Coordinates of C-alpha atoms in Angstrom, one line a residue:
M166 CA 0.5 -19.7 -21.9
Q167 CA 0.8 -20.9 -18.3
E168 CA -1.4 -23.7 -17.1
M169 CA -4.8 -22.9 -15.6
K170 CA -3.9 -23.8 -12.0
T171 CA -0.9 -21.4 -12.0
R172 CA -3.0 -18.6 -13.5
E173 CA -5.7 -19.1 -11.0
R174 CA -3.3 -18.9 -8.1
I175 CA -1.7 -15.7 -9.5
I176 CA -5.1 -14.1 -10.0
A177 CA -6.1 -15.0 -6.5
L178 CA -2.9 -13.4 -5.2
V179 CA -3.6 -10.2 -7.2
N180 CA -7.2 -10.1 -6.0
K181 CA -5.9 -10.4 -2.4
E182 CA -3.2 -7.7 -2.7
V183 CA -4.8 -5.2 -5.0
V184 CA -7.9 -3.9 -3.1
P185 CA -9.7 -0.6 -2.6
A186 CA -8.8 1.5 0.4
I187 CA -10.0 4.9 1.6
G188 CA -7.1 6.8 3.2
C189 CA -3.9 5.4 4.5
T190 CA -4.2 1.6 5.1
E191 CA -2.7 1.6 8.6
P192 CA -5.2 4.0 10.3
M193 CA -8.0 2.4 8.3
A194 CA -7.0 -1.0 9.6
V195 CA -7.1 0.4 13.2
A196 CA -10.6 1.8 12.4
L197 CA -11.6 -1.6 11.0
C198 CA -10.4 -3.5 14.1
T199 CA -12.2 -0.9 16.3
A200 CA -15.4 -1.4 14.2
K201 CA -15.2 -5.1 14.7
A202 CA -14.8 -4.9 18.5
A203 CA -17.6 -2.2 18.8
T204 CA -19.9 -4.4 16.7
L205 CA -19.3 -7.3 18.9
L206 CA -19.9 -5.2 22.0
G207 CA -23.3 -4.2 20.5
K208 CA -23.4 -0.8 22.0
R209 CA -21.5 2.5 22.2
P210 CA -18.2 1.9 24.0
D211 CA -17.4 4.1 27.1
S212 CA -13.7 3.4 26.7
I213 CA -11.5 2.0 24.0
E214 CA -8.0 0.5 24.5
V215 CA -5.8 0.3 21.3
L216 CA -2.6 -1.7 21.4
L217 CA -0.3 -1.5 18.3
S218 CA 2.9 -2.9 17.1
P219 CA 5.6 -0.2 16.6
N220 CA 5.4 -0.4 12.8
M221 CA 1.6 0.1 12.9
L222 CA 2.0 3.2 15.2
K223 CA 4.7 4.6 13.0
N224 CA 2.6 4.3 9.8
A225 CA -0.6 5.6 11.4
M226 CA 0.4 8.6 13.6
G227 CA 1.0 11.3 11.1
V228 CA -1.4 10.9 8.2
G229 CA -4.7 12.7 7.4
I230 CA -7.9 10.8 8.0
P231 CA -10.2 11.0 4.9
G232 CA -13.2 13.4 5.2
T233 CA -12.2 14.7 8.6
G234 CA -9.5 17.4 8.1
M235 CA -7.7 15.7 11.1
I236 CA -4.5 13.8 11.5
G237 CA -3.8 10.7 13.5
L238 CA -5.5 7.8 15.2
P239 CA -8.0 9.2 17.7
I240 CA -10.5 10.3 15.1
A241 CA -10.0 7.1 13.2
V242 CA -10.7 5.1 16.3
A243 CA -13.7 7.2 17.3
L244 CA -15.3 6.9 13.8
G245 CA -14.5 3.2 13.7
A246 CA -16.5 2.8 16.9
L247 CA -19.4 5.0 15.8
I248 CA -20.0 4.3 12.1
G249 CA -17.5 1.7 11.0
K250 CA -18.7 -1.4 9.3
P251 CA -16.3 -4.4 9.4
E252 CA -17.7 -5.8 6.1
Y253 CA -16.4 -2.7 4.3
E254 CA -12.8 -3.7 5.2
L255 CA -10.4 -0.9 4.2
E256 CA -13.3 1.3 3.2
V257 CA -14.6 1.0 6.7
L258 CA -15.3 4.7 7.0
K259 CA -17.0 5.2 3.7
D260 CA -20.4 6.1 5.3
L261 CA -18.9 9.2 7.0
T262 CA -21.1 12.2 7.0
P263 CA -20.6 15.7 8.4
E264 CA -23.0 14.8 11.3
A265 CA -21.0 11.6 12.0
L266 CA -17.8 13.7 12.0
Q267 CA -19.1 16.0 14.6
Q268 CA -20.2 13.0 16.7
G269 CA -16.7 11.6 16.4
K270 CA -15.1 14.9 17.5
R271 CA -17.3 14.9 20.6
Y272 CA -16.6 11.3 21.2
I273 CA -12.9 12.0 21.4
E274 CA -13.6 14.5 24.2
D275 CA -16.2 12.3 26.1
A276 CA -14.8 8.8 25.8
D277 CA -11.6 7.3 27.1
I278 CA -9.5 6.4 24.1
D279 CA -6.1 5.0 25.1
I280 CA -3.6 4.3 22.2
K281 CA -0.3 2.7 23.1
L282 CA 2.4 0.2 22.0
K283 CA 1.8 -3.5 22.5
Q284 CA 4.7 -4.8 24.5
G285 CA 6.6 -8.0 23.5
I286 CA 4.8 -8.4 20.2
V287 CA 6.7 -10.1 17.3
E288 CA 4.4 -9.3 14.4
K289 CA 5.2 -6.1 12.5
L290 CA 1.5 -5.7 11.7
Y291 CA -0.5 -6.1 14.9
I292 CA -3.7 -4.3 16.1
E293 CA -5.6 -5.1 19.3
V294 CA -8.7 -3.2 20.2
V295 CA -10.7 -3.7 23.4
C296 CA -14.0 -1.8 23.8
H297 CA -15.7 -1.4 27.2
S298 CA -19.2 -0.4 28.2
G299 CA -20.2 -0.9 31.8
K300 CA -19.4 -4.5 32.7
D301 CA -19.4 -5.6 29.1
Q302 CA -16.3 -5.7 26.9
A303 CA -15.3 -7.0 23.4
A304 CA -12.0 -7.4 21.8
A305 CA -10.6 -7.9 18.2
I306 CA -7.1 -8.5 16.9
I307 CA -5.8 -8.0 13.4
A308 CA -2.3 -9.5 12.6
G309 CA -0.2 -10.3 9.5
S310 CA -2.1 -8.3 7.0
H311 CA -4.4 -5.2 7.2
T312 CA -7.7 -7.1 7.1
H313 CA -6.8 -10.4 8.7
F314 CA -8.7 -10.9 11.9
V315 CA -7.1 -13.6 14.1
F316 CA -9.1 -13.1 17.3
A317 CA -12.5 -11.9 18.5
E318 CA -14.4 -12.2 21.7
R319 CA -17.2 -10.7 23.8
N320 CA -17.3 -11.1 27.6
D321 CA -14.7 -13.9 27.4
E322 CA -16.8 -15.8 24.9
V323 CA -14.3 -16.5 22.0
V324 CA -15.8 -16.0 18.6
L325 CA -12.6 -16.4 16.6
D326 CA -9.1 -17.6 17.6
E327 CA -6.5 -18.1 14.8
R328 CA -3.6 -16.7 16.7
Q329 CA -0.2 -18.3 16.0
L330 CA 3.1 -17.8 17.8
G331 CA 5.5 -15.7 15.8
G332 CA 2.8 -14.7 13.2
A333 CA 3.7 -14.2 9.5
D334 CA 3.6 -11.3 7.2
E335 CA 2.3 -13.3 4.3
D336 CA 0.1 -16.3 3.7
D337 CA 2.1 -19.5 3.2
T338 CA -0.4 -20.6 0.6
D339 CA 0.3 -17.7 -1.7
I340 CA 2.1 -18.6 -4.9
Q341 CA 5.8 -17.6 -4.8
L342 CA 6.5 -15.4 -7.8
S343 CA 9.5 -15.0 -10.1
M344 CA 10.2 -12.5 -12.9
R345 CA 9.6 -15.2 -15.5
M346 CA 6.3 -16.2 -14.0
V347 CA 5.2 -12.5 -13.6
Y348 CA 6.2 -11.7 -17.2
D349 CA 4.6 -14.7 -18.8
F350 CA 1.4 -14.2 -16.9
A351 CA 1.1 -10.5 -17.7
M352 CA 1.8 -11.1 -21.4
T353 CA -0.3 -14.3 -22.1
A354 CA -3.2 -14.5 -19.6
P355 CA -6.6 -14.3 -21.4
L356 CA -8.0 -10.8 -21.3
D357 CA -11.3 -12.0 -19.7
E358 CA -9.2 -13.3 -16.7
I359 CA -7.3 -10.1 -16.1
S360 CA -9.7 -7.3 -17.2
F361 CA -10.5 -6.6 -13.5
I362 CA -7.2 -4.8 -13.1
L363 CA -8.5 -1.8 -15.1
K364 CA -10.4 -0.8 -11.9
T365 CA -6.9 0.2 -10.6
K366 CA -6.6 2.7 -13.4
E367 CA -10.1 4.1 -12.7
Y368 CA -9.6 4.5 -8.9
N369 CA -6.1 5.9 -8.9
M370 CA -6.3 8.3 -11.8
R371 CA -9.5 9.7 -10.2
A372 CA -7.4 10.5 -7.1
A373 CA -4.8 12.2 -9.2
E374 CA -7.4 14.3 -11.0
L375 CA -9.1 15.3 -7.8
S376 CA -5.8 16.4 -6.3
I377 CA -5.0 18.6 -9.3
K378 CA -8.3 20.4 -8.9
G379 CA -7.9 20.9 -5.1
N380 CA -5.2 21.5 -2.5
Y381 CA -4.1 18.5 -0.6
G382 CA -1.0 17.9 1.5
H383 CA 2.0 19.9 0.2
C384 CA 0.5 20.0 -3.3
L385 CA 3.8 18.4 -4.5
G386 CA 2.2 17.1 -7.7
K387 CA 0.9 20.6 -8.7
T388 CA 4.2 22.2 -7.8
M389 CA 6.2 19.8 -10.0
D390 CA 3.9 20.3 -13.0
R391 CA 4.4 24.1 -13.4
P392 CA 5.6 25.5 -16.7
M393 CA 9.3 25.7 -17.3
S394 CA 9.3 29.5 -16.5
H395 CA 8.3 28.7 -12.9
G396 CA 9.6 25.2 -12.2
I397 CA 12.7 23.2 -13.0
F398 CA 10.8 20.1 -13.9
G399 CA 9.4 21.7 -17.0
N400 CA 6.5 20.5 -19.1
S401 CA 7.3 17.1 -20.5
I402 CA 6.0 13.5 -20.3
F403 CA 8.6 12.9 -17.6
S404 CA 7.3 15.7 -15.4
H405 CA 3.7 14.8 -16.2
I406 CA 4.2 11.2 -15.1
I407 CA 5.8 12.1 -11.8
S408 CA 3.4 15.0 -11.0
R409 CA 0.3 12.9 -11.6
T410 CA 1.6 10.2 -9.4
A411 CA 2.6 12.6 -6.6
S412 CA -0.8 14.3 -6.9
A413 CA -2.7 11.1 -6.2
C414 CA -0.5 10.6 -3.1
D415 CA -1.1 14.2 -2.1
A416 CA -4.8 13.6 -2.1
R417 CA -4.5 10.3 -0.2
M418 CA -2.1 11.5 2.5
G419 CA -4.1 14.8 2.7
G420 CA -7.3 13.1 3.7
A421 CA -9.3 13.2 0.5
M422 CA -12.5 11.1 0.9
I423 CA -11.8 9.0 -2.2
P424 CA -10.8 5.3 -2.5
V425 CA -7.6 4.2 -4.2
M426 CA -6.5 0.7 -5.3
S427 CA -3.8 -0.4 -2.8
N428 CA -1.1 -2.9 -3.5
S429 CA 0.3 -5.2 -0.8
G430 CA -1.4 -3.2 1.9
S431 CA -0.4 0.2 0.8
G432 CA -2.4 2.8 -1.2
N433 CA 0.8 4.6 -2.1
Q434 CA 2.2 1.5 -3.5
G435 CA -0.9 1.0 -5.5
I436 CA -0.8 4.5 -6.8
T437 CA 2.9 4.3 -7.7
A438 CA 2.4 1.0 -9.5
S439 CA -0.4 2.3 -11.7
V440 CA -0.5 6.0 -12.3
P441 CA 2.8 6.4 -14.1
V442 CA 1.9 3.4 -16.4
V443 CA -1.5 4.8 -17.3
V444 CA -0.1 8.3 -18.0
Y445 CA 2.6 6.9 -20.3
A446 CA 0.2 4.5 -22.0
H447 CA -2.1 7.4 -22.8
A448 CA 0.9 9.4 -24.1
L449 CA 1.8 6.6 -26.5
A450 CA -1.8 5.9 -27.4
A451 CA -0.9 2.3 -26.6
G452 CA -4.5 1.0 -26.6
E453 CA -6.5 -0.6 -23.8
E454 CA -5.1 -4.2 -24.0
K455 CA -1.4 -3.1 -23.8
M456 CA -2.2 -0.7 -21.0
L457 CA -4.1 -3.4 -19.1
R458 CA -1.1 -5.8 -19.4
A459 CA 1.3 -3.1 -18.4
V460 CA -0.6 -2.2 -15.3
L461 CA -0.9 -5.9 -14.4
L462 CA 2.9 -6.3 -14.9
S463 CA 3.6 -3.4 -12.6
D464 CA 1.3 -4.7 -9.9
L465 CA 2.8 -8.1 -10.0
V466 CA 6.4 -6.9 -9.9
T467 CA 5.4 -4.8 -6.9
I468 CA 3.8 -7.8 -5.2
Y469 CA 6.8 -10.0 -6.0
L470 CA 9.2 -7.5 -4.3
K471 CA 6.9 -7.2 -1.3
Q472 CA 6.8 -11.0 -0.8
G473 CA 10.5 -10.8 0.3
I474 CA 10.3 -7.4 2.1
G475 CA 7.1 -7.9 4.0
K476 CA 4.1 -5.7 4.6
L477 CA 5.8 -3.2 7.0
S478 CA 9.5 -2.5 7.4
A479 CA 12.1 0.3 7.4
Y480 CA 12.3 0.0 3.6
C481 CA 10.1 2.4 1.7
G482 CA 7.5 0.4 -0.1
A483 CA 7.1 2.9 -2.9
I484 CA 10.5 1.8 -4.2
S485 CA 9.0 -1.6 -5.0
A486 CA 6.2 0.0 -6.8
G487 CA 8.6 2.3 -8.7
C488 CA 10.4 -0.8 -9.9
G489 CA 7.0 -2.2 -11.0
A490 CA 6.2 1.0 -12.9
G491 CA 9.6 0.9 -14.6
A492 CA 9.0 -2.7 -15.7
A493 CA 5.6 -1.7 -17.2
I494 CA 6.9 1.4 -18.9
A495 CA 9.7 -0.7 -20.4
F496 CA 7.1 -3.1 -21.8
L497 CA 5.1 -0.1 -23.2
Y498 CA 8.4 1.0 -24.8
D499 CA 8.5 -2.4 -26.5
C500 CA 11.5 -3.6 -24.6
T501 CA 12.4 -7.3 -24.5
D502 CA 11.8 -9.4 -21.4
D503 CA 15.6 -9.2 -20.7
Q504 CA 15.5 -5.4 -20.9
I505 CA 12.6 -5.3 -18.5
E506 CA 14.5 -7.4 -15.9
H507 CA 17.5 -5.1 -16.2
A508 CA 15.2 -2.1 -15.7
V509 CA 14.0 -3.6 -12.4
E510 CA 17.6 -4.3 -11.3
N511 CA 18.7 -0.8 -12.2
A512 CA 15.9 0.8 -10.3
L513 CA 16.6 -1.2 -7.2
A514 CA 20.3 -0.2 -7.4
I515 CA 19.3 3.5 -7.6
N516 CA 16.7 3.8 -4.9
S517 CA 17.1 0.9 -2.4
G518 CA 18.4 3.2 0.4
I519 CA 15.1 5.1 1.0
I520 CA 13.7 4.5 4.5
C521 CA 10.1 4.4 5.6
D522 CA 9.4 6.9 8.4
G523 CA 5.7 6.4 8.4
A524 CA 2.8 7.6 6.3
K525 CA 2.5 11.4 5.9
S526 CA 2.3 14.1 3.3
S527 CA 6.0 13.9 2.4
C528 CA 5.4 10.4 1.0
A529 CA 4.4 12.1 -2.2
A530 CA 8.1 13.2 -2.6
K531 CA 9.3 9.6 -2.0
I532 CA 6.9 8.4 -4.6
A533 CA 8.2 10.9 -7.1
M534 CA 11.8 9.7 -6.4
A535 CA 10.7 6.0 -6.8
V536 CA 9.1 6.7 -10.2
E537 CA 12.1 8.7 -11.3
G538 CA 14.3 5.8 -10.4
G539 CA 12.1 3.4 -12.3
L540 CA 12.3 5.7 -15.4
M541 CA 16.0 6.0 -15.1
G542 CA 16.3 2.2 -14.8
V543 CA 14.4 1.9 -18.1
D544 CA 16.6 4.5 -19.9
M545 CA 19.7 2.7 -18.7
S546 CA 18.4 -0.7 -19.9
V547 CA 17.4 0.6 -23.4
A548 CA 20.9 2.2 -23.7
E549 CA 22.5 -1.1 -22.5
R550 CA 24.2 0.7 -19.6
N551 CA 23.0 -1.6 -16.9
F552 CA 24.3 -2.2 -13.4
A553 CA 25.8 -5.6 -13.1
G554 CA 26.4 -8.2 -10.5
G555 CA 28.9 -6.9 -8.0
D556 CA 27.7 -3.3 -8.2
G557 CA 26.8 -3.0 -4.6
I558 CA 23.7 -5.1 -3.8
V559 CA 23.1 -5.9 -7.5
Q560 CA 23.3 -9.7 -8.2
N561 CA 23.6 -11.6 -11.4
T562 CA 19.9 -11.8 -12.1
A563 CA 16.8 -9.8 -11.3
D564 CA 15.4 -12.6 -9.2
E565 CA 18.7 -12.8 -7.2
T566 CA 18.7 -9.0 -6.7
I567 CA 15.1 -9.0 -5.6
A568 CA 15.9 -11.7 -3.1
A569 CA 18.9 -9.7 -1.8
V570 CA 16.7 -6.6 -1.3
G571 CA 14.1 -8.7 0.5
K572 CA 16.8 -10.0 2.9
I573 CA 18.2 -6.5 3.5
A574 CA 14.7 -5.0 4.2
S575 CA 13.2 -7.9 6.3
Q576 CA 16.3 -8.8 8.3
G577 CA 19.1 -6.2 7.9
M578 CA 16.9 -3.1 8.6
V579 CA 15.3 -4.4 11.8
E580 CA 17.5 -2.2 14.0
T581 CA 17.1 0.7 11.6
D582 CA 13.3 0.4 12.0
K583 CA 13.6 0.5 15.8
E584 CA 15.7 3.7 15.7
I585 CA 13.3 5.4 13.2
I586 CA 10.4 4.6 15.5
D587 CA 12.3 5.9 18.6
V588 CA 13.1 9.1 16.8
M589 CA 9.5 9.6 15.7
L590 CA 8.2 8.9 19.2
G591 CA 10.8 11.2 20.8
L592 CA 12.4 8.4 22.8

């Protein structure tokens, strides 16, 4: 068993990265920043200026806002100003009512809401909101991570200023993970220290169940789970795993007013890291402890991959979570630690080319592909047909391959990200 100090740092990292969120984390972070500025202002703003980094705009412009039936940032900003509570963090709009929604719609028409790119910004995750009312104004800035406020002021009176040149995507105090560290912790940590992770199961499976009962997004999950006579995916544990995962994403991207447990700043990553694992654990009747350790393993592998990739990039984050799910399913299948590492490498070799073109309904399809890649990686590992060092980006160990993917995503895909954003903005 790992020493207490190491376990405490890993638990702190998981608690920081695996948190509840209602709706897509990017528009919710914008609503959170707006709520902070409006709260500082202390009155209803007459106008709101929102300045975003390109990656934030990319991920917030095309997704449904929970409980509104509307897409995009204006309604998120309006509701953040009217009913948002900063202390709720990524559940900032959970007090939404039908009456508040009508007020928000009128506010979009009456107030001056200006949303645009922040010029010259280096952080990929950057949100600046300035609220005006008469001669009064208040501002708030989030940078680095979705709930990390670095600046706040009212009428030039600075309340908070933790801005740093060339901000970072991650906290330098976070423990740097490795596959061995992740595996040892998930397998040996005392149950009373890690039982909190079961909340992930409760939140994300509830989203999947809600989606199956309703009609959200493109209903991809329901489409994939049709009987063989109607759909090519058939009726198997494979189709059930993928359809339930896609269904939870359908609900989230389609604006369902339900929280999910996010991972590394993304609800889709949280869904992908947990739902496949829970569905497979139930199919195996694996028991609560084994399921708990499997979900924890998946979340930690996802966090580990995202440490190198960063919060926002041109690299689809669901791929990281698909690798995490593959690792966990390999564990449920009683694979060795060596087989689990090979499953992760295989999954990375299969799916690492998928780009991120913002949060929207079609993310459910990318999640389905990420999970399929994770499952294929497991089957290859069990059959001892693994990709090896020299197969494209695959290196000699899982840790080396993860580092290579992080380098490609965080450095090599910078220009790709710019082109994606230009295409999405019609530039």
